[in-house]
């Protein structure tokens, strides 16, 4: 459905179509604005800009609502599993039992990586950040899989998608094993997706490894929470990279690089380091003051969100999962959890955070859970990337299949020097 709006520029009325979505804000189509007015719109950080039309994920930031293909995140996290969520995000509907069995089978049969990938790892220092390794190795997948890089071929796009969803856990586990100096563990296809990943991370040749079903279920739920999130920075990076026709492995590597930033997916690692630095509840007021101080670059990591001006629905589920995991592991009082819960209580009553509508986001509690499971802090964003790969792929596929898709090429407001003539070095004084 569309209607019209009128913009007055230099006393000239410009008609702009308004397009309505299924739910959520309508958009003003400004694609003809430059041609009609000779002017660009200006929106650094894209706070008021819709970059595309999408049917995948919907967020209502004021109400704290997150829907994957219309299904509320809490229902999917409660009743579904990660591979079912992958199917939903990719194909738009929940799978039938037969479709799910076929999808699980296809993903499982792509879990191994080319054995020469092992040599990539030996080139890194042991203390290399696992995210640096992931950016390199995922980008390098295009060197091994030329048969699934032609983005104009739907079959090749499907194969590349399966390969990335299946191989991210294997590469992530290899990055972890390399980091801790243990031998790589090959995937075991009779295990479910997340149990397979836990075994590849924590099994050692010296003894039998039994997957803890409570921890596997908890991590699978954490993957569901991280699977997609509309047009966030890393998804927009993948879409922009993909709009040039770059191969899917290179696009996902670009998404991983963007996710690494502490303002985005790197916040889970930064939030845990912040909780460790605070250490005890009595130090919280000092850090709250730092977060509020305009002259102090410190921010409460895991707090605030560009879209959520209410509690991040994922953070609530994350907090519940944290308690489940700590109880399963017999961790009675985790000092980090004590600091986190006290910090949340204080911040949510503080005028600064209330006025700016700053609430805990998904990264606030995830680190405590992952650390309790045995992952080092440097692996937290790798796990975020593992889960978000399906979201990036679903959004990339939607863009490639959109007949109106063109290469993304934003413009600018130029405030640099006007044209001037070259001056030789002798004349420069
Ligand atoms: C993720 O986009 C997504 O969907 C991302 C994500 C996903 O699933 O893909 O949800 C995942 O990235 C979650 C966000 C993780 N990042 C952090 O937790 C880092 C800490 N948070 C902030 O850096 C910040 O809140 C952002 C980056 C998340 C949002 O930044 P915005 O929307 O650009 O907001 P802003 O920086 O303009 O902040 C608005 C005001 C500012 O004060 P004023 O200049 O208006 O006076 O709020 C303040 C900020 O200083 N503020 C904070 C704060 N976050 C914002 N002050 C203290 N601590 C904070 N955490």
XYZ file of N, CA and C in Angstrom, residues 27-275:
747
model
N 7.659 4.090 4.959
C 8.880 4.746 4.465
C 8.508 5.770 3.410
N 9.298 6.825 3.332
C 9.141 7.821 2.264
C 10.162 7.461 1.197
N 9.716 7.161 -0.001
C 10.625 6.748 -1.071
C 11.327 7.989 -1.640
N 12.625 8.106 -1.352
C 13.373 9.302 -1.781
C 14.294 8.965 -2.956
N 14.064 7.817 -3.595
C 15.011 7.381 -4.633
C 15.076 8.382 -5.800
N 14.007 9.183 -6.003
C 14.014 10.149 -7.100
C 14.379 11.564 -6.620
N 14.631 11.708 -5.318
C 14.801 13.055 -4.728
C 15.926 13.832 -5.399
N 17.098 13.181 -5.590
C 18.239 13.895 -6.160
C 17.903 14.390 -7.564
N 17.230 13.503 -8.338
C 16.859 13.886 -9.709
C 15.884 15.050 -9.714
N 14.991 15.117 -8.678
C 13.956 16.169 -8.671
C 14.449 17.463 -8.013
N 15.450 17.336 -7.090
C 15.825 18.554 -6.335
C 17.314 18.894 -6.437
N 18.134 17.963 -6.920
C 19.590 18.185 -6.908
C 20.161 18.105 -5.508
N 19.375 17.557 -4.555
C 19.842 17.442 -3.168
C 19.831 15.974 -2.725
N 20.741 15.650 -1.782
C 20.744 14.325 -1.148
C 20.036 14.452 0.201
N 19.639 13.324 0.779
C 19.242 13.339 2.200
C 20.526 13.143 2.991
N 20.466 13.429 4.282
C 21.675 13.352 5.111
C 21.307 12.646 6.395
N 21.937 11.490 6.670
C 21.542 10.691 7.833
C 22.694 9.823 8.309
N 23.781 10.481 8.866
C 24.938 9.689 9.329
C 24.479 8.643 10.357
N 24.960 7.413 10.211
C 24.552 6.342 11.121
C 23.207 5.758 10.748
N 22.569 6.308 9.738
C 21.302 5.759 9.208
C 20.255 5.606 10.320
N 20.115 6.642 11.167
C 19.156 6.511 12.276
C 17.718 6.584 11.761
N 17.498 7.215 10.568
C 16.122 7.347 10.047
C 16.028 6.804 8.636
N 16.923 5.869 8.294
C 16.982 5.426 6.895
C 16.704 3.941 6.788
N 15.743 3.570 5.927
C 15.517 2.161 5.600
C 16.343 1.871 4.354
N 17.277 0.925 4.456
C 18.178 0.656 3.320
C 17.570 -0.327 2.328
N 16.510 -1.027 2.729
C 15.979 -2.069 1.836
C 14.580 -2.451 2.312
N 13.933 -3.267 1.508
C 12.666 -3.912 1.925
C 13.030 -5.342 2.316
N 12.508 -5.817 3.443
C 12.851 -7.176 3.863
C 11.653 -7.862 4.512
N 11.613 -9.206 4.390
C 10.528 -10.007 4.977
C 11.057 -10.907 6.092
N 12.302 -10.696 6.519
C 12.955 -11.696 7.379
C 12.728 -11.435 8.863
N 13.189 -10.266 9.353
C 13.136 -10.007 10.797
C 12.513 -8.645 11.055
N 11.667 -8.601 12.094
C 11.042 -7.339 12.482
C 11.342 -7.034 13.945
N 11.745 -5.769 14.193
C 12.036 -5.327 15.572
C 11.145 -4.128 15.886
N 10.465 -4.179 17.050
C 9.804 -2.968 17.545
C 10.616 -2.534 18.768
N 11.464 -1.515 18.566
C 12.401 -1.097 19.618
C 11.716 -0.520 20.828
N 10.551 0.111 20.629
C 9.848 0.717 21.771
C 9.175 -0.348 22.634
N 8.652 -1.384 21.962
C 7.960 -2.435 22.734
C 8.905 -3.584 23.111
N 10.125 -3.577 22.560
C 11.024 -4.711 22.848
C 10.527 -5.989 22.205
N 10.129 -5.888 20.924
C 9.614 -7.054 20.192
C 10.615 -7.449 19.121
N 10.857 -8.775 18.971
C 11.737 -9.287 17.907
C 11.043 -10.490 17.285
N 10.775 -10.432 15.976
C 10.103 -11.523 15.252
C 11.019 -12.024 14.150
N 11.193 -13.347 14.054
C 11.864 -13.971 12.902
C 10.749 -14.515 12.000
N 10.582 -13.930 10.822
C 9.521 -14.359 9.885
C 8.157 -14.390 10.596
N 7.962 -13.458 11.533
C 6.680 -13.291 12.226
C 6.583 -14.025 13.549
N 7.519 -14.935 13.829
C 7.444 -15.708 15.084
C 8.233 -14.989 16.187
N 7.636 -14.784 17.377
C 8.335 -14.090 18.474
C 9.559 -14.866 18.930
N 10.633 -14.154 19.225
C 11.919 -14.776 19.561
C 11.793 -15.667 20.792
N 10.953 -15.275 21.775
C 10.866 -16.092 22.996
C 10.218 -17.446 22.706
N 9.267 -17.483 21.757
C 8.624 -18.768 21.416
C 9.591 -19.668 20.652
N 10.365 -19.075 19.745
C 11.347 -19.878 18.993
C 12.421 -20.416 19.939
N 12.876 -19.556 20.866
C 13.933 -19.960 21.805
C 13.436 -21.060 22.740
N 12.158 -20.981 23.089
C 11.562 -21.938 24.038
C 11.295 -23.289 23.373
N 10.715 -23.240 22.153
C 10.183 -24.485 21.558
C 11.017 -25.044 20.410
N 11.864 -24.181 19.796
C 12.542 -24.642 18.580
C 13.990 -24.996 18.830
N 14.716 -25.319 17.730
C 16.171 -25.463 17.851
C 16.837 -24.610 16.778
N 18.163 -24.506 16.844
C 18.846 -23.531 15.986
C 18.687 -23.878 14.510
N 18.842 -25.156 14.134
C 18.739 -25.487 12.710
C 17.322 -25.257 12.182
N 16.318 -25.464 13.029
C 14.941 -25.141 12.611
C 14.825 -23.638 12.357
N 15.479 -22.846 13.230
C 15.472 -21.383 13.051
C 16.205 -21.001 11.772
N 17.294 -21.718 11.467
C 18.017 -21.462 10.213
C 17.088 -21.694 9.024
N 16.351 -22.795 9.061
C 15.423 -23.114 7.962
C 14.392 -21.994 7.825
N 13.841 -21.573 8.988
C 12.816 -20.515 8.986
C 13.350 -19.228 8.381
N 14.547 -18.811 8.807
C 15.121 -17.554 8.309
C 15.412 -17.648 6.812
N 15.888 -18.813 6.370
C 16.265 -18.963 4.954
C 15.051 -19.088 4.047
N 14.049 -19.880 4.478
C 12.952 -20.216 3.556
C 11.621 -19.561 3.932
N 11.525 -18.918 5.105
C 10.330 -18.131 5.429
C 9.250 -18.875 6.174
N 9.354 -20.201 6.287
C 8.341 -20.996 7.003
C 9.026 -22.002 7.918
N 8.368 -22.383 8.986
C 8.900 -23.460 9.839
C 8.842 -24.760 9.054
N 9.862 -25.619 9.159
C 9.902 -26.837 8.340
C 8.942 -27.912 8.852
N 8.433 -28.726 7.943
C 7.717 -29.937 8.378
C 8.780 -30.903 8.904
N 8.349 -31.976 9.510
C 9.306 -32.952 10.057
C 10.223 -33.460 8.954
N 9.650 -33.734 7.791
C 10.469 -34.266 6.675
C 11.454 -33.191 6.185
N 10.969 -31.946 6.086
C 11.854 -30.856 5.617
C 12.989 -30.636 6.610
N 12.669 -30.748 7.901
C 13.703 -30.510 8.915
C 14.747 -31.617 8.867
N 14.267 -32.865 8.739
C 15.216 -33.987 8.679
C 16.146 -33.827 7.481
N 15.584 -33.447 6.332
C 16.395 -33.258 5.119
C 17.377 -32.113 5.304
N 16.933 -31.004 5.906
C 17.807 -29.838 6.100
C 18.949 -30.189 7.051
N 18.594 -30.834 8.177
C 19.631 -31.228 9.149
C 20.658 -32.146 8.485
N 20.143 -33.090 7.652
C 21.047 -34.037 6.977
C 21.992 -33.290 6.046
N 21.440 -32.340 5.265
C 22.266 -31.605 4.295
C 23.316 -30.758 5.017
N 22.914 -30.085 6.093
C 23.904 -29.266 6.815
C 24.981 -30.168 7.413
N 24.547 -31.263 8.031
C 25.515 -32.152 8.691
C 26.564 -32.669 7.713
N 26.151 -32.894 6.453
C 27.102 -33.458 5.481
C 28.054 -32.405 4.916
N 27.985 -31.186 5.416
C 28.947 -30.174 4.964
C 29.851 -29.711 6.101
N 29.848 -30.434 7.235
C 30.551 -29.892 8.424
C 32.079 -29.953 8.304
N 32.616 -30.863 7.501
C 34.089 -30.924 7.408
C 34.602 -29.792 6.519
N 35.847 -29.347 6.778
C 36.489 -28.368 5.899
C 37.608 -29.073 5.130
N 38.027 -28.466 4.014
C 39.126 -29.039 3.226
C 40.349 -29.189 4.155
N 40.968 -30.370 4.122
C 42.037 -30.615 5.108
C 43.192 -29.620 4.983
N 43.362 -29.011 3.809
C 44.435 -28.023 3.671
C 44.152 -26.752 4.460
N 42.894 -26.592 4.931
C 42.583 -25.418 5.774
C 43.434 -25.475 7.048
N 43.780 -26.721 7.464
C 44.583 -26.858 8.693
C 45.855 -26.024 8.597
N 46.414 -25.954 7.362
C 47.695 -25.249 7.229
C 47.532 -23.740 7.438
N 46.300 -23.241 7.213
C 46.073 -21.806 7.467
C 46.392 -21.503 8.916
N 45.935 -22.402 9.791
C 46.039 -22.117 11.222
C 47.497 -22.056 11.658
N 48.332 -22.950 11.103
C 49.727 -23.002 11.585
C 50.456 -21.709 11.236
N 49.881 -20.887 10.338
C 50.527 -19.619 10.005
C 50.267 -18.543 11.047
N 49.267 -18.758 11.916
C 48.934 -17.731 12.921
C 49.741 -17.935 14.193
N 49.954 -16.855 14.941
C 50.511 -17.002 16.294
C 49.452 -17.697 17.150
N 49.875 -18.407 18.168
C 48.913 -19.117 19.032
C 48.002 -18.113 19.759
N 48.548 -16.885 19.966
C 47.728 -15.917 20.723
C 46.957 -14.988 19.773
N 46.889 -15.383 18.485
C 46.098 -14.576 17.541
C 44.658 -14.545 18.011
N 43.995 -13.394 17.851
C 42.584 -13.319 18.282
C 41.756 -14.237 17.367
N 40.922 -15.094 17.917
C 40.134 -16.010 17.077
C 39.284 -15.300 16.020
N 38.874 -14.056 16.277
C 38.092 -13.344 15.256
C 38.970 -13.004 14.050
N 40.256 -12.730 14.296
C 41.167 -12.468 13.160
C 41.287 -13.732 12.321
N 41.354 -14.875 12.992
C 41.462 -16.160 12.284
C 40.177 -16.434 11.493
N 39.037 -16.117 12.087
C 37.751 -16.381 11.411
C 37.591 -15.509 10.166
N 37.966 -14.242 10.269
C 37.866 -13.360 9.085
C 38.700 -13.953 7.952
N 39.916 -14.413 8.310
C 40.834 -14.955 7.290
C 40.315 -16.258 6.711
N 39.905 -17.175 7.585
C 39.541 -18.519 7.105
C 38.225 -18.524 6.338
N 37.251 -17.729 6.799
C 35.964 -17.713 6.076
C 36.166 -17.076 4.703
N 36.962 -16.024 4.650
C 37.258 -15.406 3.346
C 37.978 -16.388 2.435
N 38.822 -17.222 3.042
C 39.620 -18.179 2.246
C 38.772 -19.334 1.725
N 37.585 -19.536 2.302
C 36.738 -20.646 1.820
C 36.478 -20.492 0.319
N 36.449 -19.244 -0.175
C 36.163 -19.070 -1.616
C 37.315 -19.620 -2.449
N 38.496 -19.815 -1.828
C 39.632 -20.403 -2.563
C 39.478 -21.909 -2.686
N 38.593 -22.477 -1.888
C 38.409 -23.937 -1.925
C 37.124 -24.329 -2.629
N 36.161 -23.434 -2.703
C 34.833 -23.845 -3.182
C 34.400 -23.024 -4.407
N 35.232 -23.071 -5.452
C 34.890 -22.323 -6.670
C 33.540 -22.780 -7.233
N 33.121 -23.999 -6.889
C 31.878 -24.524 -7.487
C 30.644 -23.938 -6.808
N 30.840 -23.019 -5.829
C 29.639 -22.387 -5.229
C 29.898 -20.897 -4.992
N 30.497 -20.263 -6.025
C 30.728 -18.814 -5.899
C 30.009 -18.014 -6.987
N 29.304 -18.716 -7.892
C 28.575 -17.987 -8.946
C 27.217 -17.572 -8.386
N 27.096 -16.315 -7.983
C 25.888 -15.884 -7.245
C 24.663 -15.817 -8.147
N 24.864 -15.940 -9.476
C 23.675 -15.887 -10.364
C 22.993 -17.256 -10.436
N 23.656 -18.271 -9.880
C 23.110 -19.633 -9.946
C 22.468 -19.999 -8.601
N 21.119 -20.115 -8.555
C 20.446 -20.407 -7.282
C 20.977 -21.664 -6.607
N 21.325 -22.674 -7.422
C 21.849 -23.910 -6.807
C 23.178 -23.629 -6.099
N 24.051 -22.865 -6.738
C 25.349 -22.556 -6.118
C 25.152 -21.687 -4.865
N 24.172 -20.789 -4.910
C 23.898 -19.970 -3.719
C 23.446 -20.857 -2.560
N 22.622 -21.859 -2.886
C 22.130 -22.766 -1.831
C 23.287 -23.580 -1.252
N 24.153 -24.100 -2.138
C 25.288 -24.921 -1.665
C 26.223 -24.070 -0.802
N 26.512 -22.846 -1.239
C 27.397 -21.954 -0.453
C 26.765 -21.670 0.905
N 25.447 -21.492 0.931
C 24.748 -21.221 2.200
C 24.869 -22.407 3.148
N 24.615 -23.613 2.614
C 24.735 -24.814 3.454
C 26.156 -24.944 3.984
N 27.121 -24.719 3.083
C 28.532 -24.869 3.475
C 28.885 -23.910 4.620
N 28.415 -22.668 4.547
C 28.809 -21.709 5.589
C 28.134 -22.004 6.923
N 26.848 -22.350 6.863
C 26.157 -22.686 8.127
C 26.820 -23.902 8.766
N 27.221 -24.858 7.924
C 27.794 -26.122 8.434
C 29.236 -25.967 8.886
N 30.004 -25.116 8.201
C 31.443 -25.072 8.478
C 31.848 -24.030 9.525
N 30.964 -23.098 9.821
C 31.323 -22.091 10.828
C 31.649 -22.739 12.173
N 30.833 -23.700 12.666
C 31.196 -24.346 13.938
C 32.548 -25.059 13.867
N 32.825 -25.700 12.733
C 34.093 -26.433 12.596
C 35.268 -25.463 12.631
N 35.168 -24.365 11.879
C 36.254 -23.368 11.868
C 36.381 -22.683 13.234
N 35.241 -22.410 13.878
C 35.273 -21.756 15.196
C 35.950 -22.667 16.215
N 35.617 -23.941 16.160
C 36.230 -24.905 17.089
C 37.727 -25.042 16.804
N 38.097 -25.026 15.512
C 39.525 -25.108 15.158
C 40.267 -23.871 15.671
N 39.629 -22.701 15.582
C 40.269 -21.471 16.083
C 40.497 -21.579 17.590
N 39.508 -22.171 18.288
C 39.648 -22.335 19.740
C 40.751 -23.343 20.060
N 40.732 -24.499 19.374
C 41.727 -25.549 19.653
C 43.140 -25.033 19.378
N 43.267 -24.272 18.286
C 44.601 -23.743 17.953
C 45.068 -22.804 19.056
N 44.138 -22.011 19.576
C 44.413 -21.019 20.620
C 44.899 -21.706 21.901
N 44.311 -22.856 22.228
C 44.676 -23.531 23.490
C 45.729 -24.609 23.267
N 46.175 -24.767 22.025
C 47.272 -25.713 21.757
C 46.858 -27.166 21.799
N 45.572 -27.435 21.516
C 45.113 -28.830 21.481
C 44.838 -29.244 20.035
N 44.880 -30.561 19.751
C 44.632 -31.002 18.368
C 43.192 -30.713 17.932
N 43.033 -30.475 16.625
C 41.676 -30.266 16.100
C 40.856 -31.544 16.280
N 39.547 -31.351 16.497
C 38.628 -32.494 16.623
C 37.689 -32.447 15.419
N 37.603 -33.560 14.686
C 36.725 -33.576 13.511
C 35.251 -33.636 13.927
N 34.362 -33.105 13.082
C 32.928 -33.204 13.403
C 32.481 -34.660 13.459
N 31.439 -34.898 14.233
C 30.895 -36.261 14.351
C 29.424 -36.187 13.942
N 29.100 -36.798 12.811
C 27.791 -36.535 12.188
C 26.596 -37.170 12.886
N 26.857 -37.984 13.907
C 25.665 -38.529 14.595
C 25.241 -37.623 15.757
N 25.933 -36.483 15.905
C 25.556 -35.514 16.943
C 24.737 -34.384 16.323
N 23.898 -33.739 17.120
C 23.162 -32.574 16.601
C 24.141 -31.412 16.464
N 23.717 -30.370 15.793
C 24.568 -29.246 15.408
C 25.364 -28.679 16.582
N 24.689 -28.357 17.659
C 25.363 -27.656 18.765
C 26.168 -28.621 19.624
N 25.675 -29.854 19.785
C 26.466 -30.871 20.510
C 27.752 -31.157 19.752
N 27.655 -31.203 18.420
C 28.834 -31.430 17.582
C 29.857 -30.325 17.832
N 29.366 -29.081 17.916
C 30.267 -27.944 18.134
C 30.931 -28.028 19.508
N 30.147 -28.351 20.537
C 30.725 -28.452 21.888
C 31.785 -29.543 21.932
N 31.502 -30.671 21.239
C 32.491 -31.758 21.239
C 33.751 -31.338 20.496
N 33.610 -30.642 19.362
C 34.790 -30.203 18.618
C 35.629 -29.219 19.428
N 34.961 -28.487 20.338
C 35.698 -27.526 21.189
C 36.352 -28.219 22.379
N 35.616 -29.086 23.052
C 36.094 -29.520 24.375
C 36.538 -30.975 24.466
N 36.361 -31.768 23.388
C 36.853 -33.158 23.439
C 38.373 -33.162 23.283
N 39.027 -34.108 23.952
C 40.476 -34.310 23.776
C 40.721 -35.784 23.490
N 41.782 -36.106 22.722
C 42.021 -37.509 22.342
C 42.235 -38.423 23.553
N 42.562 -37.810 24.677
C 42.969 -38.655 25.827
C 41.796 -39.288 26.552
N 40.583 -38.781 26.273
C 39.451 -39.392 26.999
C 38.146 -39.186 26.246
N 37.143 -39.976 26.626
C 35.809 -39.912 26.024
C 35.194 -38.559 26.397
N 34.513 -37.904 25.482
C 33.816 -36.644 25.804
C 32.320 -36.882 25.726
N 31.620 -36.571 26.825
C 30.161 -36.688 26.798
C 29.550 -35.300 26.815
N 28.701 -35.019 25.836
C 28.057 -33.704 25.762
C 27.033 -33.582 26.888
N 27.070 -32.449 27.605
C 26.059 -32.191 28.634
C 24.811 -31.653 27.932
N 23.706 -32.390 27.921
C 22.516 -31.956 27.165
C 21.950 -30.619 27.634
N 22.089 -30.301 28.913
C 21.578 -29.016 29.406
C 22.404 -27.869 28.799
N 23.725 -28.057 28.767
C 24.593 -27.001 28.203
C 24.394 -26.899 26.690
N 24.218 -28.049 26.033
C 24.013 -28.036 24.587
C 22.714 -27.322 24.234
N 21.664 -27.597 25.024
C 20.365 -26.945 24.785
C 20.482 -25.431 25.027
N 21.224 -25.083 26.076
C 21.400 -23.649 26.409
C 22.162 -22.933 25.300
N 23.226 -23.555 24.800
C 24.014 -22.902 23.733
C 23.217 -22.840 22.433
N 22.420 -23.888 22.191
C 21.575 -23.887 20.982
C 20.592 -22.721 21.049
N 20.053 -22.466 22.260
C 19.124 -21.346 22.444
C 19.850 -20.019 22.251
N 21.086 -19.950 22.741
C 21.885 -18.719 22.565
C 22.129 -18.459 21.077
N 22.344 -19.526 20.311
C 22.508 -19.359 18.855
C 21.212 -18.814 18.239
N 20.069 -19.312 18.697
C 18.778 -18.815 18.167
C 18.667 -17.305 18.418
N 19.021 -16.888 19.629
C 18.899 -15.462 19.990
C 19.763 -14.570 19.112
N 20.890 -15.115 18.636
C 21.856 -14.303 17.882
C 21.697 -14.432 16.372
N 20.699 -15.213 15.907
C 20.668 -15.629 14.497
C 20.487 -14.487 13.512
N 19.607 -13.541 13.804
C 19.413 -12.420 12.884
C 18.887 -11.206 13.649
N 19.041 -10.026 13.059
C 18.571 -8.840 13.780
C 18.366 -7.661 12.841
N 17.614 -7.893 11.758
C 17.266 -6.804 10.825
C 18.524 -6.214 10.191
N 18.576 -4.905 9.980
C 19.672 -4.314 9.194
C 20.756 -3.729 10.096
N 21.270 -4.540 11.039
C 22.357 -4.090 11.921
C 23.627 -3.871 11.120
N 24.666 -3.365 11.778
C 25.871 -2.934 11.058
C 26.488 -4.064 10.247
N 26.622 -5.244 10.830
C 27.305 -6.329 10.090
C 26.423 -6.865 8.967
N 25.123 -6.909 9.169
C 24.224 -7.349 8.097
C 24.235 -6.348 6.946
N 24.260 -5.065 7.286
C 24.332 -4.039 6.238
C 25.655 -4.140 5.486
N 26.724 -4.536 6.206
C 28.027 -4.740 5.560
C 27.940 -5.881 4.557
N 27.298 -6.972 4.967
C 27.167 -8.134 4.071
C 26.340 -7.760 2.850
N 25.259 -7.023 3.057
C 24.405 -6.614 1.933
C 25.193 -5.705 0.968
N 25.956 -4.766 1.533
C 26.687 -3.834 0.671
C 27.779 -4.574 -0.102
N 28.489 -5.475 0.595
C 29.526 -6.267 -0.103
C 28.877 -7.119 -1.192
N 27.743 -7.724 -0.852
C 27.059 -8.594 -1.820
C 26.508 -7.832 -3.006
N 26.199 -6.535 -2.808
C 25.591 -5.757 -3.901
C 26.578 -5.547 -5.050
N 27.889 -5.768 -4.783
C 28.863 -5.615 -5.885
C 29.026 -6.930 -6.647
N 28.382 -7.988 -6.136
C 28.522 -9.296 -6.798
C 29.638 -10.123 -6.197
N 30.197 -9.661 -5.068
C 31.278 -10.427 -4.422
C 30.745 -11.806 -4.019
N 31.662 -12.794 -3.962
C 31.193 -14.158 -3.661
C 30.738 -14.246 -2.212
N 29.828 -15.182 -1.882
C 29.214 -15.222 -0.557
C 30.210 -15.397 0.588
N 31.288 -16.135 0.347
C 32.268 -16.331 1.427
C 32.946 -14.997 1.776
N 33.254 -14.206 0.750
C 33.885 -12.893 0.988
C 32.918 -11.963 1.713
N 31.633 -12.048 1.368
C 30.627 -11.181 2.015
C 30.485 -11.523 3.490
N 30.460 -12.821 3.792
C 30.328 -13.236 5.206
C 31.588 -12.859 5.975
N 32.768 -12.959 5.337
C 34.018 -12.534 5.992
C 33.951 -11.041 6.325
N 33.352 -10.244 5.438
C 33.189 -8.805 5.699
C 32.252 -8.593 6.893
N 31.211 -9.394 6.974
C 30.280 -9.298 8.108
C 30.966 -9.630 9.422
N 31.829 -10.657 9.396
C 32.562 -11.058 10.610
C 33.473 -9.910 11.071
N 34.125 -9.279 10.080
C 35.031 -8.166 10.410
C 34.258 -7.033 11.079
N 33.089 -6.710 10.555
C 32.290 -5.618 11.132
C 31.764 -6.004 12.507
N 31.318 -7.236 12.660
C 30.747 -7.689 13.948
C 31.764 -7.564 15.072
N 33.046 -7.658 14.736
C 34.125 -7.683 15.727
C 34.178 -6.394 16.554
N 33.693 -5.305 16.020
C 33.788 -4.015 16.720
C 33.101 -4.026 18.077
N 33.705 -3.360 19.106
C 33.129 -3.382 20.463
C 31.759 -2.696 20.554
N 31.417 -1.854 19.581
C 30.089 -1.219 19.635
C 29.023 -2.193 19.121
N 29.467 -3.287 18.517
C 28.544 -4.267 17.901
C 28.768 -5.630 18.562
N 29.101 -6.626 17.810
C 29.216 -7.972 18.378
C 30.372 -8.116 19.348
N 31.354 -7.235 19.269
C 32.503 -7.318 20.196
C 32.120 -6.890 21.603
N 30.870 -6.421 21.779
C 30.435 -5.925 23.097
C 30.330 -7.053 24.112
N 30.105 -8.302 23.675
C 29.995 -9.389 24.672
C 31.351 -9.619 25.343
N 32.409 -9.561 24.527
C 33.778 -9.690 25.098
C 34.074 -8.465 25.976
N 33.715 -7.281 25.470
C 33.999 -6.041 26.225
C 33.176 -5.983 27.511
N 31.943 -6.490 27.475
C 31.075 -6.443 28.669
C 31.649 -7.319 29.769
N 32.147 -8.494 29.398
C 32.699 -9.382 30.424
C 33.970 -8.760 31.023
N 34.797 -8.174 30.155
C 36.024 -7.527 30.655
C 35.650 -6.367 31.587
N 34.549 -5.665 31.252
C 34.106 -4.555 32.111
C 33.669 -5.101 33.468
N 32.900 -6.194 33.476
C 32.437 -6.768 34.749
C 33.638 -7.235 35.583
